[in-house]
Amino acid sequence: MLLNRRTLLKSSSLLVAGSALPACTSITYGSSGRTLPAFYEDIEKRTFRFFWKTVNRKNGLVPDRWPTPSFSSIAAVGFALPAYAVGVERGWCTRAEARDLTLTTLRFFWNAPQGPEPTGVSGHKGFFYHFLNMETGLRHRTNELSSVDTTILLMGVLFSAQYYDRDDPAEREIRQLANAIYARADWKFFRYDGRPQISMGWQPESGLIERNWDGYNEGMFVYILALGAPVHAVPPNSWDYWTAPYPNFWRGEGPTRRIAFAPLFGHQYSHLFIDFRGIYDAPMRAAGFDYFENSRRATYGNRAYCIANPMRWDGYSDRIWGLTACDGPGNFELPFKGETRTFYGYSARGPIGEPDGRDDGTLAPTAALSSLPFAPEIVIPAAEAMLNYPGLYCDYGFRDSFNPSFRFSDRKLETGSIDPNSGWVATDYLGIDQGPILLQAANYRDDFVWRYTRQVPRSGSG
C-alpha cells in the first residue's frame, strides 16, 4: 500500500522499521480510541461547521477565509474532504450528505478546464492553481499552479476514495474520479527544465518557480505522492534530493535534537494524512528516531521558545503559545518596550534561530492544536487556555490568530480588531488553519484519517 507504514516507499531511501517506537517517544498509540476533555468536542464541532457552512455546494469549493469575502483555496478543499467524513462519524451530518458533497467536489475538479493559458482555466497538467474563483472555479488573478496545495487536495481526494467504499453508484463514482484525478497529475512537469527536485510551482507568465521542495518543511508529502504516482511518477532517487539539505536544518542536542523548521505547520501538514510512526529514511535512522518523534520535539521546542520569550512579548506562557503561518495585524514598525519592533500581516512565524523563524508577538491556535497527536499533554491545556482568550473563540471555533502585544489603536489594521486590554485578534477563520485542528483531533482519537490513507494502493516508482 502506498501509505501503509510498512511499504510507504520501495526506495532504499525511506524504509519502515519495526512497529515499536523509540523509547524517547512519550505516547503509546494503538488502534483503540483515546479520549479528550468534554470541551474539545465543541472545538471540533464548530471547526467542522466552518467547512460545512461556507462551502459552495454547486462546485465543492471552500473559501480561503471567512467572513472576509475571498477566493477558494484548493488546500482548504483538500482538508474539507476528510472533514466531511469526520462529520459523518460524529453525527454532525449524514453519510449521504457528505457523499453527495464529496461527489460534487470531485466532479468539479475532474471536469474543470486545464491548459497552459493564463486565463480561463483552473489548472494545468493535472495540477490546480493555488486560488480559484469561488463561483467560476477559474484561476484567481495571477497566482501559481501549486505543487504543494494540489498535494493537499489530492490527499483529501485519495482519502475519499478509501472512505466511500460502498457498492452504490455515487460511492463507486467517487472512487473512480479520485483515482483518475490522482493519475492525471504529471509530477514530472515540475522538473521539465532538468532540475532533480520538484519546483514549488509554475506560472504561465514566467515558467517554473525557482525555489524547490527540498530541505525540511511542509513539502514531504509532495515527494511521497510524486513517487507513488500511478502514471507520472518521479524517479526513485528523488527522495535523496529532498533530504540532501538536512544537515543545515538540525537544531538542539540530546532529547531536543530535531530537524528544525520554525513554523509548526511544516511539522504538521504531511502528518495530517500520513502516519509516520515507525518510518525511517537514512537521516532518521542515523538520528535514532522517526518523523513523528521529530514533530513531537518541534512542538515542545516551539512551546519552550514561547516560554523563554526572548523578545519579551506580552501574553506568552506555558499555556499560551504557538507560532506558525497565520494572519497578523499588518506591516508596521512601532515602539515596544523601549525598542522599535516589526509587525507583519499574513506571514510564517516561528522561533528565531530556526529556518524561516520570525516572531512579532502573533500566536495562532492552530499551531498548538494541530500538534495534538504529538504532545496532547501540552496541547490540551493550551486549547483550554485559549478558549478563554477574549474574542478568540466564536461561531466556527478559533479565529486565526491573536497578538496580546499589539494595542496600537491608532493604526489602520489589515484585519482584526484591538481590545485595549487583551490586544489584537484576527477577524477571519482560515481554511488551511481550521482543517489541521479538526483532522488532528480525529487522528488523536482513533487514527481516523491515517486509517484510510494507509489503504491507498501503491503504484509508481516509490
Short mmCIF file of C-alpha atoms in Angstrom, two decimals:
data_model
loop_
_atom_site.label_atom_id
_atom_site.label_comp_id
_atom_site.label_asym_id
_atom_site.label_seq_id
_atom_site.Cartn_x
_atom_site.Cartn_y
_atom_site.Cartn_z
CA MET A 1 0.00 0.00 0.00
CA LEU A 2 1.35 3.43 -0.91
CA LEU A 3 0.69 4.93 2.51
CA ASN A 4 0.96 1.81 4.60
CA ARG A 5 3.55 2.07 7.39
CA ARG A 6 5.46 -0.99 6.18
CA THR A 7 5.52 -0.19 2.50
CA LEU A 8 5.49 3.59 2.19
CA LEU A 9 8.26 3.55 -0.38
CA LYS A 10 10.19 0.75 -2.06
CA SER A 11 13.18 3.03 -2.47
CA SER A 12 16.06 2.30 -0.11
CA SER A 13 15.87 5.95 0.88
CA LEU A 14 12.78 5.53 3.03
CA LEU A 15 12.20 2.32 4.97
CA VAL A 16 9.98 1.24 7.82
CA ALA A 17 11.44 -0.34 10.90
CA GLY A 18 9.54 -2.49 13.38
CA SER A 19 6.32 -1.37 14.94
CA ALA A 20 7.92 -0.27 18.22
CA LEU A 21 8.70 3.40 18.59
CA PRO A 22 11.96 4.69 20.03
CA ALA A 23 12.00 4.94 23.80
CA CYS A 24 12.10 8.73 23.63
CA THR A 25 8.53 8.86 22.28
CA SER A 26 6.27 9.75 25.17
CA ILE A 27 2.91 8.47 23.94
CA THR A 28 1.75 4.92 23.33
CA TYR A 29 -0.57 4.58 20.34
CA GLY A 30 -2.68 1.68 19.22
CA SER A 31 -5.95 1.01 17.47
CA SER A 32 -8.10 1.79 20.50
CA GLY A 33 -9.68 5.20 20.87
CA ARG A 34 -8.25 7.97 23.03
CA THR A 35 -10.40 10.42 24.91
CA LEU A 36 -10.37 14.20 25.05
CA PRO A 37 -11.93 16.53 27.61
CA ALA A 38 -15.59 17.37 27.05
CA PHE A 39 -14.79 20.92 25.95
CA TYR A 40 -12.82 19.63 22.97
CA GLU A 41 -15.92 18.28 21.24
CA ASP A 42 -17.27 21.80 20.92
CA ILE A 43 -13.99 22.90 19.31
CA GLU A 44 -14.25 20.06 16.80
CA LYS A 45 -17.92 20.62 16.00
CA ARG A 46 -17.52 24.37 15.47
CA THR A 47 -14.43 23.81 13.32
CA PHE A 48 -16.32 21.25 11.23
CA ARG A 49 -19.07 23.81 10.69
CA PHE A 50 -16.56 26.16 9.05
CA PHE A 51 -16.29 23.74 6.13
CA TRP A 52 -19.90 22.57 6.18
CA LYS A 53 -21.41 26.06 6.18
CA THR A 54 -19.02 28.06 3.97
CA VAL A 55 -18.56 25.58 1.09
CA ASN A 56 -20.06 26.44 -2.30
CA ARG A 57 -22.37 23.49 -2.75
CA LYS A 58 -22.56 23.98 -6.51
CA ASN A 59 -18.89 23.07 -7.02
CA GLY A 60 -17.43 22.00 -3.65
CA LEU A 61 -15.05 24.95 -3.39
CA VAL A 62 -14.18 26.16 0.11
CA PRO A 63 -13.15 29.76 0.80
CA ASP A 64 -9.63 30.59 1.80
CA ARG A 65 -11.04 32.66 4.68
CA TRP A 66 -14.32 33.77 6.23
CA PRO A 67 -16.12 36.14 6.86
CA THR A 68 -13.94 38.36 4.67
CA PRO A 69 -15.04 37.63 1.07
CA SER A 70 -12.34 35.57 -0.62
CA PHE A 71 -11.35 33.19 -3.37
CA SER A 72 -11.18 29.44 -2.79
CA SER A 73 -8.05 27.71 -1.52
CA ILE A 74 -7.58 24.27 -3.07
CA ALA A 75 -5.71 23.24 0.09
CA ALA A 76 -8.78 24.14 2.14
CA VAL A 77 -10.80 21.86 -0.15
CA GLY A 78 -8.27 19.09 0.49
CA PHE A 79 -8.83 19.46 4.24
CA ALA A 80 -12.61 19.71 3.79
CA LEU A 81 -12.99 16.31 2.13
CA PRO A 82 -11.94 14.28 5.20
CA ALA A 83 -13.65 16.87 7.42
CA TYR A 84 -16.98 15.82 5.91
CA ALA A 85 -16.22 12.22 6.83
CA VAL A 86 -15.39 13.29 10.38
CA GLY A 87 -18.82 14.90 10.45
CA VAL A 88 -20.41 11.60 9.41
CA GLU A 89 -18.64 9.64 12.12
CA ARG A 90 -19.52 12.20 14.79
CA GLY A 91 -23.15 12.52 13.76
CA TRP A 92 -22.92 16.12 12.56
CA CYS A 93 -24.08 15.25 9.03
CA THR A 94 -25.32 12.14 7.27
CA ARG A 95 -23.19 9.90 5.09
CA ALA A 96 -25.45 10.68 2.14
CA GLU A 97 -24.95 14.42 2.61
CA ALA A 98 -21.17 14.07 2.88
CA ARG A 99 -21.08 11.64 -0.05
CA ASP A 100 -23.04 13.96 -2.33
CA LEU A 101 -20.93 16.99 -1.44
CA THR A 102 -17.75 14.98 -1.97
CA LEU A 103 -19.01 13.78 -5.35
CA THR A 104 -19.83 17.35 -6.38
CA THR A 105 -16.30 18.38 -5.43
CA LEU A 106 -14.59 15.58 -7.33
CA ARG A 107 -16.76 16.11 -10.41
CA PHE A 108 -15.74 19.76 -10.42
CA PHE A 109 -12.01 19.03 -10.24
CA TRP A 110 -12.19 16.32 -12.86
CA ASN A 111 -14.12 18.48 -15.32
CA ALA A 112 -12.54 21.88 -14.56
CA PRO A 113 -10.71 23.26 -17.63
CA GLN A 114 -6.97 22.61 -17.84
CA GLY A 115 -4.36 24.12 -20.10
CA PRO A 116 -1.30 26.40 -20.39
CA GLU A 117 -3.35 29.57 -20.94
CA PRO A 118 -3.09 32.25 -18.23
CA THR A 119 -6.85 32.73 -18.01
CA GLY A 120 -9.99 30.67 -18.45
CA VAL A 121 -8.57 27.56 -16.80
CA SER A 122 -8.44 26.02 -13.32
CA GLY A 123 -5.17 24.15 -13.70
CA HIS A 124 -2.62 22.53 -15.98
CA LYS A 125 -1.01 19.08 -16.26
CA GLY A 126 -3.41 17.68 -13.67
CA PHE A 127 -2.47 20.30 -11.06
CA PHE A 128 -4.51 23.27 -9.92
CA TYR A 129 -3.93 26.90 -9.18
CA HIS A 130 -3.48 27.71 -5.52
CA PHE A 131 -6.51 30.01 -5.52
CA LEU A 132 -9.66 29.67 -7.63
CA ASN A 133 -12.66 31.94 -8.06
CA MET A 134 -15.33 30.68 -5.65
CA GLU A 135 -18.08 30.81 -8.29
CA THR A 136 -16.42 30.08 -11.65
CA GLY A 137 -13.66 27.83 -10.32
CA LEU A 138 -11.14 29.51 -12.64
CA ARG A 139 -7.67 30.81 -11.76
CA HIS A 140 -7.78 33.78 -9.41
CA ARG A 141 -5.70 36.60 -10.87
CA THR A 142 -2.06 35.53 -11.39
CA ASN A 143 -1.47 33.07 -8.55
CA GLU A 144 0.69 30.00 -9.11
CA LEU A 145 -0.03 26.44 -10.18
CA SER A 146 0.85 24.93 -6.83
CA SER A 147 2.53 21.57 -6.32
CA VAL A 148 2.02 21.52 -2.54
CA ASP A 149 -1.53 22.84 -2.46
CA THR A 150 -2.51 20.36 -5.15
CA THR A 151 -0.87 17.69 -2.98
CA ILE A 152 -3.14 18.62 -0.06
CA LEU A 153 -6.13 18.49 -2.40
CA LEU A 154 -5.04 15.08 -3.70
CA MET A 155 -4.57 13.74 -0.19
CA GLY A 156 -8.19 14.63 0.55
CA VAL A 157 -9.25 13.08 -2.75
CA LEU A 158 -7.39 9.83 -2.01
CA PHE A 159 -8.84 9.71 1.48
CA SER A 160 -12.31 9.95 -0.06
CA ALA A 161 -11.63 7.02 -2.38
CA GLN A 162 -10.98 4.83 0.65
CA TYR A 163 -13.68 6.15 2.96
CA TYR A 164 -16.55 5.86 0.47
CA ASP A 165 -16.22 2.14 -0.06
CA ARG A 166 -19.84 1.05 -0.53
CA ASP A 167 -21.16 -0.62 -3.66
CA ASP A 168 -23.58 2.06 -4.78
CA PRO A 169 -23.35 4.30 -7.87
CA ALA A 170 -22.36 7.50 -6.06
CA GLU A 171 -19.60 5.94 -3.97
CA ARG A 172 -18.29 3.98 -6.95
CA GLU A 173 -18.09 7.23 -8.91
CA ILE A 174 -16.18 8.88 -6.05
CA ARG A 175 -13.59 6.10 -6.20
CA GLN A 176 -13.32 6.27 -9.99
CA LEU A 177 -12.94 10.04 -10.06
CA ALA A 178 -10.44 10.08 -7.18
CA ASN A 179 -8.18 7.58 -8.86
CA ALA A 180 -8.42 9.39 -12.19
CA ILE A 181 -7.65 12.80 -10.67
CA TYR A 182 -4.51 11.43 -8.97
CA ALA A 183 -3.37 9.53 -12.07
CA ARG A 184 -3.68 12.63 -14.25
CA ALA A 185 -1.22 14.71 -12.18
CA ASP A 186 2.07 14.98 -14.09
CA TRP A 187 4.69 15.34 -11.36
CA LYS A 188 7.47 15.36 -13.95
CA PHE A 189 6.16 18.70 -15.21
CA PHE A 190 7.66 20.42 -12.16
CA ARG A 191 11.11 19.18 -13.29
CA TYR A 192 10.86 19.89 -17.03
CA ASP A 193 13.87 22.23 -17.04
CA GLY A 194 16.17 19.44 -15.84
CA ARG A 195 16.18 20.14 -12.09
CA PRO A 196 16.22 16.98 -9.94
CA GLN A 197 13.90 18.43 -7.28
CA ILE A 198 10.23 19.30 -7.59
CA SER A 199 9.53 23.01 -8.10
CA MET A 200 7.18 24.77 -5.71
CA GLY A 201 5.04 25.89 -8.61
CA TRP A 202 4.59 27.23 -12.11
CA GLN A 203 3.11 30.33 -13.71
CA PRO A 204 2.19 30.61 -17.38
CA GLU A 205 3.68 34.09 -17.42
CA SER A 206 7.16 33.06 -16.19
CA GLY A 207 7.52 29.26 -16.01
CA LEU A 208 8.67 27.15 -13.08
CA ILE A 209 9.25 28.84 -9.74
CA GLU A 210 12.96 28.87 -8.94
CA ARG A 211 12.57 27.56 -5.39
CA ASN A 212 12.23 23.80 -4.98
CA TRP A 213 10.87 21.43 -2.37
CA ASP A 214 13.97 20.32 -0.53
CA GLY A 215 15.27 20.51 3.00
CA TYR A 216 12.65 20.16 5.70
CA ASN A 217 9.25 21.86 5.58
CA GLU A 218 5.66 21.02 4.71
CA GLY A 219 6.65 19.54 1.34
CA MET A 220 7.43 15.99 2.48
CA PHE A 221 4.17 14.54 1.16
CA VAL A 222 4.74 16.19 -2.22
CA TYR A 223 7.52 13.66 -2.83
CA ILE A 224 5.53 10.78 -1.38
CA LEU A 225 2.66 11.32 -3.82
CA ALA A 226 5.06 12.04 -6.67
CA LEU A 227 6.99 8.82 -6.04
CA GLY A 228 3.79 6.81 -5.76
CA ALA A 229 2.03 8.29 -8.78
CA PRO A 230 0.48 5.59 -10.98
CA VAL A 231 1.35 7.26 -14.30
CA HIS A 232 3.68 10.27 -13.99
CA ALA A 233 5.95 9.31 -11.08
CA VAL A 234 9.31 10.97 -10.43
CA PRO A 235 12.48 8.80 -10.28
CA PRO A 236 13.06 6.62 -7.19
CA ASN A 237 16.10 8.67 -6.11
CA SER A 238 14.05 11.89 -5.82
CA TRP A 239 13.75 11.47 -2.05
CA ASP A 240 17.51 11.88 -1.78
CA TYR A 241 17.22 15.39 -3.23
CA TRP A 242 14.56 16.23 -0.65
CA THR A 243 16.80 15.18 2.26
CA ALA A 244 20.11 16.48 0.86
CA PRO A 245 19.93 19.85 2.72
CA TYR A 246 19.02 18.25 6.07
CA PRO A 247 22.47 18.97 7.59
CA ASN A 248 21.53 22.67 7.58
CA PHE A 249 18.27 22.03 9.43
CA TRP A 250 19.41 20.22 12.58
CA ARG A 251 18.98 22.07 15.87
CA GLY A 252 19.24 21.11 19.55
CA GLU A 253 21.14 18.42 21.42
CA GLY A 254 20.19 15.17 23.08
CA PRO A 255 16.40 14.88 23.62
CA THR A 256 15.79 18.23 21.92
CA ARG A 257 17.74 17.39 18.76
CA ARG A 258 15.49 17.64 15.71
CA ILE A 259 15.27 18.62 12.07
CA ALA A 260 14.00 22.15 12.52
CA PHE A 261 11.56 24.29 10.61
CA ALA A 262 10.32 27.24 12.60
CA PRO A 263 6.60 27.44 11.69
CA LEU A 264 4.79 24.45 13.17
CA PHE A 265 2.67 23.83 10.07
CA GLY A 266 5.80 22.39 8.44
CA HIS A 267 5.77 19.63 11.06
CA GLN A 268 2.03 19.02 10.75
CA TYR A 269 0.72 19.09 7.18
CA SER A 270 2.19 15.82 5.92
CA HIS A 271 1.28 14.19 9.23
CA LEU A 272 -2.38 15.09 8.89
CA PHE A 273 -2.74 12.38 6.28
CA ILE A 274 0.25 10.06 6.71
CA ASP A 275 1.10 8.11 9.84
CA PHE A 276 4.88 8.47 10.11
CA ARG A 277 5.26 6.45 13.30
CA GLY A 278 7.99 3.91 12.78
CA ILE A 279 9.01 5.20 9.33
CA TYR A 280 12.72 5.89 8.91
CA ASP A 281 14.74 7.13 5.98
CA ALA A 282 18.54 7.31 6.08
CA PRO A 283 18.76 10.61 8.06
CA MET A 284 16.23 9.47 10.63
CA ARG A 285 17.82 6.04 11.02
CA ALA A 286 21.08 7.83 11.75
CA ALA A 287 19.32 10.11 14.24
CA GLY A 288 17.64 7.20 16.00
CA PHE A 289 14.06 8.48 15.90
CA ASP A 290 11.24 8.85 13.36
CA TYR A 291 9.43 11.81 11.82
CA PHE A 292 6.57 11.58 14.30
CA GLU A 293 9.03 11.99 17.15
CA ASN A 294 10.66 14.82 15.25
CA SER A 295 7.33 16.66 15.18
CA ARG A 296 6.84 15.98 18.88
CA ARG A 297 10.20 17.58 19.61
CA ALA A 298 9.38 20.51 17.34
CA THR A 299 6.13 21.04 19.24
CA TYR A 300 7.95 21.11 22.56
CA GLY A 301 10.60 23.38 21.06
CA ASN A 302 8.01 25.87 19.85
CA ARG A 303 6.43 25.97 23.31
CA ALA A 304 9.82 26.25 25.04
CA TYR A 305 10.69 29.24 22.87
CA CYS A 306 7.41 30.95 23.80
CA ILE A 307 8.01 30.26 27.50
CA ALA A 308 11.53 31.72 27.26
CA ASN A 309 10.06 34.64 25.28
CA PRO A 310 13.39 36.25 24.29
CA MET A 311 11.63 39.20 22.64
CA ARG A 312 9.57 39.94 25.78
CA TRP A 313 6.18 39.86 24.08
CA ASP A 314 3.08 40.10 26.22
CA GLY A 315 0.93 37.04 26.88
CA TYR A 316 3.35 34.21 26.08
CA SER A 317 3.28 31.39 28.66
CA ASP A 318 3.37 27.64 29.12
CA ARG A 319 -0.32 27.57 28.12
CA ILE A 320 -0.50 30.43 25.62
CA TRP A 321 1.93 29.53 22.86
CA GLY A 322 2.14 28.51 19.21
CA LEU A 323 3.99 30.07 16.27
CA THR A 324 3.13 29.17 12.68
CA ALA A 325 1.88 30.80 9.47
CA CYS A 326 -1.13 32.99 10.20
CA ASP A 327 -2.74 36.39 9.86
CA GLY A 328 -1.19 39.36 11.65
CA PRO A 329 -2.20 42.94 12.38
CA GLY A 330 -0.27 44.39 9.42
CA ASN A 331 3.15 45.62 8.38
CA PHE A 332 4.31 48.18 10.91
CA GLU A 333 7.46 49.47 12.60
CA LEU A 334 6.35 50.53 16.07
CA PRO A 335 7.81 51.20 19.53
CA PHE A 336 7.52 48.37 22.06
CA LYS A 337 9.20 48.26 25.48
CA GLY A 338 11.86 50.77 24.52
CA GLU A 339 12.65 49.22 21.13
CA THR A 340 11.40 49.50 17.57
CA ARG A 341 9.65 46.28 16.64
CA THR A 342 8.47 44.98 13.26
CA PHE A 343 4.97 43.57 12.91
CA TYR A 344 3.59 41.66 9.93
CA GLY A 345 0.36 40.82 8.17
CA TYR A 346 -0.09 37.25 6.93
CA SER A 347 3.30 35.59 7.41
CA ALA A 348 5.04 32.42 8.53
CA ARG A 349 6.16 32.70 12.16
CA GLY A 350 8.36 30.57 14.38
CA PRO A 351 11.26 30.59 16.83
CA ILE A 352 14.11 32.91 15.91
CA GLY A 353 17.19 30.88 15.04
CA GLU A 354 15.33 28.13 13.21
CA PRO A 355 14.76 28.03 9.43
CA ASP A 356 12.11 30.60 8.46
CA GLY A 357 12.00 31.92 12.04
CA ARG A 358 10.07 35.14 12.67
CA ASP A 359 8.42 36.37 15.86
CA ASP A 360 6.27 39.50 16.07
CA GLY A 361 4.18 38.50 19.08
CA THR A 362 1.42 36.90 16.98
CA LEU A 363 0.19 33.48 18.12
CA ALA A 364 -2.18 31.08 16.34
CA PRO A 365 -4.41 28.44 17.96
CA THR A 366 -3.80 26.10 15.02
CA ALA A 367 -0.09 25.98 15.88
CA ALA A 368 -0.68 24.20 19.17
CA LEU A 369 -3.93 22.35 18.43
CA SER A 370 -2.69 20.82 15.19
CA SER A 371 0.08 19.13 17.18
CA LEU A 372 -2.42 17.25 19.34
CA PRO A 373 -1.29 13.70 18.39
CA PHE A 374 2.35 14.58 19.05
CA ALA A 375 2.02 16.11 22.51
CA PRO A 376 -1.50 16.04 23.97
CA GLU A 377 -0.18 16.70 27.46
CA ILE A 378 0.78 20.27 26.46
CA VAL A 379 -1.71 20.87 23.64
CA ILE A 380 -4.90 20.21 25.63
CA PRO A 381 -4.03 22.77 28.34
CA ALA A 382 -3.22 25.28 25.58
CA ALA A 383 -6.59 24.69 23.94
CA GLU A 384 -8.37 25.19 27.25
CA ALA A 385 -6.48 28.40 27.97
CA MET A 386 -7.16 29.87 24.53
CA LEU A 387 -10.89 29.16 24.87
CA ASN A 388 -10.92 31.89 27.49
CA TYR A 389 -8.98 34.46 25.47
CA PRO A 390 -11.27 37.45 24.75
CA GLY A 391 -12.79 37.41 21.28
CA LEU A 392 -10.78 34.45 20.00
CA TYR A 393 -13.35 31.63 20.13
CA CYS A 394 -16.56 32.21 18.18
CA ASP A 395 -19.02 30.64 15.73
CA TYR A 396 -16.59 28.44 13.80
CA GLY A 397 -14.14 27.78 16.62
CA PHE A 398 -10.91 29.72 16.91
CA ARG A 399 -10.29 32.82 14.87
CA ASP A 400 -7.00 32.55 13.07
CA SER A 401 -4.61 34.39 15.39
CA PHE A 402 -4.06 36.96 18.12
CA ASN A 403 -1.35 39.30 19.35
CA PRO A 404 -1.55 40.37 23.03
CA SER A 405 1.24 42.93 22.49
CA PHE A 406 -0.43 44.84 19.65
CA ARG A 407 -2.51 47.56 21.30
CA PHE A 408 -1.83 50.35 18.82
CA SER A 409 -5.41 51.52 18.32
CA ASP A 410 -4.35 54.46 16.14
CA ARG A 411 -3.12 52.20 13.32
CA LYS A 412 -5.13 51.11 10.29
CA LEU A 413 -5.21 47.34 10.53
CA GLU A 414 -5.06 44.88 7.64
CA THR A 415 -7.58 42.74 9.50
CA GLY A 416 -8.82 42.15 13.01
CA SER A 417 -9.69 44.35 15.94
CA ILE A 418 -7.95 45.65 19.05
CA ASP A 419 -9.05 45.36 22.65
CA PRO A 420 -7.18 47.86 24.85
CA ASN A 421 -6.57 45.17 27.48
CA SER A 422 -6.01 41.96 25.53
CA GLY A 423 -4.62 43.27 22.24
CA TRP A 424 -5.29 42.31 18.62
CA VAL A 425 -7.47 39.40 17.43
CA ALA A 426 -7.91 38.39 13.79
CA THR A 427 -11.22 38.81 12.02
CA ASP A 428 -11.12 35.66 9.94
CA TYR A 429 -11.07 31.91 10.16
CA LEU A 430 -8.63 30.40 7.62
CA GLY A 431 -9.43 27.09 5.95
CA ILE A 432 -5.82 25.89 5.95
CA ASP A 433 -5.62 26.50 9.71
CA GLN A 434 -9.08 25.15 10.57
CA GLY A 435 -8.55 21.86 8.74
CA PRO A 436 -5.50 20.71 10.71
CA ILE A 437 -7.24 21.40 14.04
CA LEU A 438 -10.13 19.09 13.15
CA LEU A 439 -8.18 16.35 11.37
CA GLN A 440 -5.51 16.05 14.05
CA ALA A 441 -8.20 15.70 16.71
CA ALA A 442 -9.66 12.86 14.63
CA ASN A 443 -6.24 11.24 14.29
CA TYR A 444 -5.64 11.56 18.01
CA ARG A 445 -8.97 9.99 18.89
CA ASP A 446 -8.67 6.86 16.76
CA ASP A 447 -6.19 7.29 13.86
CA PHE A 448 -9.19 8.28 11.73
CA VAL A 449 -7.57 9.92 8.68
CA TRP A 450 -4.46 7.74 8.94
CA ARG A 451 -6.52 4.54 8.88
CA TYR A 452 -7.94 5.35 5.46
CA THR A 453 -4.85 6.77 3.80
CA ARG A 454 -2.94 3.63 4.82
CA GLN A 455 -5.23 1.74 2.43
CA VAL A 456 -4.32 3.71 -0.71
CA PRO A 457 -2.88 1.19 -3.22
CA ARG A 458 0.80 1.59 -4.04
CA SER A 459 2.00 2.22 -7.57
CA GLY A 460 4.61 4.36 -9.28
CA SER A 461 8.35 4.36 -8.65
CA GLY A 462 8.20 4.62 -4.86
#
